[in-house]
Each structure stands twice: as structure tokens, then as C-alpha cells.
């Protein structure tokens, strides 16, 4: 049973991706949609003009298509490092799974990396050249993210100092979240509270 996985879109529901998913089901026989860290995609597919996919039975008469993985590129190095397991899973699919069409969506350009929706659908339909074109572009994009991450984690990495003004629980939570970023060298809470005083690591009170 063929599955289309959408990964890392968060609240985004780009029309290009919805079109690909809808047509993958109605035209190519993909049976299910698996949304991972993409909470709004399934809901968007249930609304017009895409809701027809939920009622489609034509895939039963078609040759079973490959699985599909559409990954939304992180918009920052921090997001990339925070969800590095997703990029690792995508890279593994690209290198080891011949039965999965992998495409990357770039939210900055609102486009498919290395092609367009038509190229993705051609790959799903069995076009080996389209599939390899998407794979090469996807690996190149992941490599660029790796280089950016390496620069941020290297000896000359960027180390910002962030000041959080306030003394409540929300400020404490913000400080903890900021401290997780590899781009942040220290978080100073002003005036802070007892929790931030003992948090340690990058967090300290003024």
C-alpha cells in the first residue's frame, strides 16, 4: 500500500504541495497520507478543492505507485539542528530506498527543489529521470544545510548574547528555549527569577 509522507511543514499548507498530494492519490493511486510534524496538511486536504481525494477508489485498478516523501526544508540552522533526525531520515530514503520518490519543498521560494509539481508527479508515475533529478537536487540542498550547520558549530561559531526582560514563568520558558539554539552563547534574564537563577548552562540572571 503506497503512502505519501509529508514531513516538517508545521502549520504550512502550500498549494503546490497540496496539489501534488491530491493528484498523487487521484491520478496515481497513492492510498494514504501520513503527516508528520505537519499538523494542518491533512485538514487542508479535506477542504475544497482537494476533498475529492478522500472519496477516490480508482487506485484499486492501477499499478501500485511508489511511496512518496515530501520534506519541507528548515528555514533556519536552528530548526535544522533541532529536528536533525528528520533530515537524516530523508537522506536515508534518498540513498537506500529505491521505492520512494523524495521531493523537497523550499518555503523561502515556495517551490519544489530542483523542479516543480509536474516533475514530482512524473516521478510518481514511474519516470526514472524525474526521480533522479529530484534526488540529486535534494541531496545538494541537504549538503548545503550541513555546511551551514558545520559553520555554526565550528570553532568560529556565532555566539549571540540574548537578554530576556521579565521575571515570570513565560520568561523562564523563553530562556530555556533560546538556550537550546546553537547560535546563542548565553541568555541573561533581567531581573529573572529563582528558576532562572538555578537553571545553569547558558542561562543566568542579571
Tab-separated table of N, CA and C in Angstrom, residues 137-197:
chain	number	residue	atom	x	y	z
A	137	UNK	N	18.925	16.992	-6.606
A	137	UNK	CA	18.689	18.333	-6.072
A	137	UNK	C	18.459	18.279	-4.562
A	138	UNK	N	17.781	17.245	-4.099
A	138	UNK	CA	17.509	17.101	-2.667
A	138	UNK	C	18.797	16.872	-1.879
A	139	UNK	N	19.650	16.002	-2.372
A	139	UNK	CA	20.924	15.755	-1.694
A	139	UNK	C	21.787	17.008	-1.662
A	140	UNK	N	21.771	17.770	-2.739
A	140	UNK	CA	22.540	19.007	-2.792
A	140	UNK	C	22.037	20.007	-1.748
A	141	UNK	N	20.727	20.124	-1.599
A	141	UNK	CA	20.160	21.046	-0.611
A	141	UNK	C	20.500	20.612	0.807
A	142	UNK	N	20.428	19.316	1.072
A	142	UNK	CA	20.779	18.817	2.404
A	142	UNK	C	22.259	19.056	2.701
A	143	UNK	N	23.101	18.911	1.681
A	143	UNK	CA	24.537	19.159	1.869
A	143	UNK	C	24.804	20.625	2.202
A	144	UNK	N	24.066	21.520	1.572
A	144	UNK	CA	24.213	22.945	1.874
A	144	UNK	C	23.821	23.235	3.323
A	145	UNK	N	22.754	22.591	3.789
A	145	UNK	CA	22.358	22.759	5.195
A	145	UNK	C	23.432	22.209	6.131
A	146	UNK	N	24.032	21.099	5.758
A	146	UNK	CA	25.120	20.535	6.564
A	146	UNK	C	26.287	21.514	6.673
A	147	UNK	N	26.625	22.164	5.567
A	147	UNK	CA	27.725	23.129	5.580
A	147	UNK	C	27.407	24.324	6.477
A	148	UNK	N	26.170	24.803	6.420
A	148	UNK	CA	25.765	25.909	7.290
A	148	UNK	C	25.815	25.497	8.754
A	149	UNK	N	25.365	24.272	9.029
A	149	UNK	CA	25.384	23.778	10.401
A	149	UNK	C	26.812	23.618	10.910
A	150	UNK	N	27.691	23.114	10.041
A	150	UNK	CA	29.094	22.944	10.427
A	150	UNK	C	29.736	24.285	10.759
A	151	UNK	N	29.384	25.315	9.983
A	151	UNK	CA	29.933	26.648	10.246
A	151	UNK	C	29.460	27.178	11.596
A	152	UNK	N	28.213	26.875	11.955
A	152	UNK	CA	27.679	27.359	13.233
A	152	UNK	C	28.231	26.577	14.414
A	153	UNK	N	28.641	25.336	14.175
A	153	UNK	CA	29.134	24.502	15.268
A	153	UNK	C	30.656	24.480	15.354
A	154	UNK	N	31.321	25.114	14.397
A	154	UNK	CA	32.779	25.109	14.355
A	154	UNK	C	33.409	26.035	15.376
A	155	UNK	N	34.746	26.136	15.384
A	155	UNK	CA	35.453	26.952	16.384
A	155	UNK	C	35.142	28.445	16.284
A	156	UNK	N	34.725	28.893	15.109
A	156	UNK	CA	34.397	30.313	14.949
A	156	UNK	C	32.890	30.527	14.886
A	157	UNK	N	32.173	29.657	15.587
A	157	UNK	CA	30.721	29.722	15.537
A	157	UNK	C	30.190	31.025	16.131
A	158	UNK	N	29.035	31.423	15.639
A	158	UNK	CA	28.356	32.609	16.129
A	158	UNK	C	27.833	32.354	17.542
A	159	UNK	N	28.070	33.305	18.442
A	159	UNK	CA	27.632	33.158	19.828
A	159	UNK	C	26.945	34.438	20.287
A	160	UNK	N	25.648	34.512	20.064
A	160	UNK	CA	24.890	35.697	20.447
A	160	UNK	C	24.569	35.687	21.938
A	161	UNK	N	24.485	36.887	22.497
A	161	UNK	CA	24.023	37.059	23.864
A	161	UNK	C	22.602	37.597	23.796
A	162	UNK	N	21.665	36.892	24.429
A	162	UNK	CA	20.261	37.273	24.390
A	162	UNK	C	19.828	37.716	25.784
A	163	UNK	N	19.164	38.855	25.856
A	163	UNK	CA	18.650	39.351	27.137
A	163	UNK	C	17.134	39.171	27.145
A	164	UNK	N	16.643	38.467	28.152
A	164	UNK	CA	15.209	38.269	28.331
A	164	UNK	C	14.761	39.151	29.493
A	165	UNK	N	13.868	40.089	29.220
A	165	UNK	CA	13.419	41.024	30.244
A	165	UNK	C	12.131	40.511	30.872
A	166	UNK	N	12.154	40.295	32.178
A	166	UNK	CA	10.981	39.811	32.898
A	166	UNK	C	11.377	38.846	33.993
A	167	UNK	N	10.400	38.468	34.805
A	167	UNK	CA	10.711	37.593	35.940
A	167	UNK	C	9.679	36.492	36.120
A	168	UNK	N	8.862	36.253	35.113
A	168	UNK	CA	7.810	35.256	35.247
A	168	UNK	C	8.166	33.911	34.644
A	169	UNK	N	7.175	33.025	34.683
A	169	UNK	CA	7.362	31.690	34.127
A	169	UNK	C	7.523	31.691	32.620
A	170	UNK	N	6.852	32.625	31.959
A	170	UNK	CA	6.982	32.703	30.494
A	170	UNK	C	8.397	33.091	30.093
A	171	UNK	N	8.974	34.028	30.847
A	171	UNK	CA	10.351	34.428	30.560
A	171	UNK	C	11.320	33.268	30.817
A	172	UNK	N	11.023	32.495	31.839
A	172	UNK	CA	11.847	31.322	32.141
A	172	UNK	C	11.782	30.332	30.965
A	173	UNK	N	10.559	30.083	30.464
A	173	UNK	CA	10.391	29.161	29.341
A	173	UNK	C	11.097	29.674	28.083
A	174	UNK	N	10.997	30.990	27.847
A	174	UNK	CA	11.698	31.578	26.698
A	174	UNK	C	13.204	31.396	26.819
A	175	UNK	N	13.717	31.611	28.016
A	175	UNK	CA	15.158	31.478	28.237
A	175	UNK	C	15.625	30.055	27.956
A	176	UNK	N	14.855	29.077	28.425
A	176	UNK	CA	15.218	27.672	28.202
A	176	UNK	C	15.208	27.350	26.708
A	177	UNK	N	14.180	27.830	25.997
A	177	UNK	CA	14.096	27.571	24.551
A	177	UNK	C	15.243	28.236	23.800
A	178	UNK	N	15.558	29.467	24.163
A	178	UNK	CA	16.652	30.181	23.495
A	178	UNK	C	17.994	29.504	23.745
A	179	UNK	N	18.168	28.988	24.946
A	179	UNK	CA	19.442	28.357	25.298
A	179	UNK	C	19.717	27.106	24.475
A	180	UNK	N	18.690	26.520	23.898
A	180	UNK	CA	18.869	25.317	23.082
A	180	UNK	C	19.465	25.617	21.712
A	181	UNK	N	19.417	26.879	21.312
A	181	UNK	CA	19.922	27.233	19.990
A	181	UNK	C	21.444	27.219	19.952
A	182	UNK	N	22.035	26.625	18.911
A	182	UNK	CA	23.494	26.647	18.791
A	182	UNK	C	24.037	28.039	18.475
A	183	UNK	N	23.149	28.957	18.082
A	183	UNK	CA	23.571	30.315	17.751
A	183	UNK	C	23.654	31.211	18.984
A	184	UNK	N	23.142	30.731	20.096
A	184	UNK	CA	23.091	31.535	21.320
A	184	UNK	C	24.195	31.097	22.267
A	185	UNK	N	25.029	32.065	22.667
A	185	UNK	CA	26.108	31.753	23.592
A	185	UNK	C	25.669	31.841	25.035
A	186	UNK	N	24.820	32.809	25.340
A	186	UNK	CA	24.319	32.948	26.709
A	186	UNK	C	22.990	33.683	26.710
A	187	UNK	N	22.194	33.388	27.740
A	187	UNK	CA	20.896	34.034	27.917
A	187	UNK	C	20.908	34.709	29.285
A	188	UNK	N	20.737	36.018	29.289
A	188	UNK	CA	20.734	36.783	30.539
A	188	UNK	C	19.303	37.206	30.834
A	189	UNK	N	18.796	36.804	31.996
A	189	UNK	CA	17.432	37.147	32.401
A	189	UNK	C	17.487	38.356	33.338
A	190	UNK	N	16.719	39.358	32.993
A	190	UNK	CA	16.751	40.607	33.748
A	190	UNK	C	15.333	41.013	34.160
A	191	UNK	N	14.954	40.924	35.428
A	191	UNK	CA	15.778	40.507	36.560
A	191	UNK	C	15.830	38.991	36.756
A	192	UNK	N	14.947	38.245	36.048
A	192	UNK	CA	14.937	36.801	36.227
A	192	UNK	C	14.174	36.390	37.465
A	193	UNK	N	14.237	35.102	37.793
A	193	UNK	CA	13.570	34.588	38.988
A	193	UNK	C	14.395	33.457	39.582
A	194	UNK	N	13.850	32.827	40.586
A	194	UNK	CA	14.589	31.751	41.251
A	194	UNK	C	14.893	30.587	40.328
A	195	UNK	N	13.958	30.325	39.402
A	195	UNK	CA	14.169	29.219	38.468
A	195	UNK	C	15.315	29.475	37.507
A	196	UNK	N	15.345	30.689	36.942
A	196	UNK	CA	16.419	31.006	36.017
A	196	UNK	C	17.755	31.138	36.736
A	197	UNK	N	17.701	31.476	38.047
A	197	UNK	CA	18.934	31.603	38.824
A	197	UNK	C	19.652	30.265	38.978
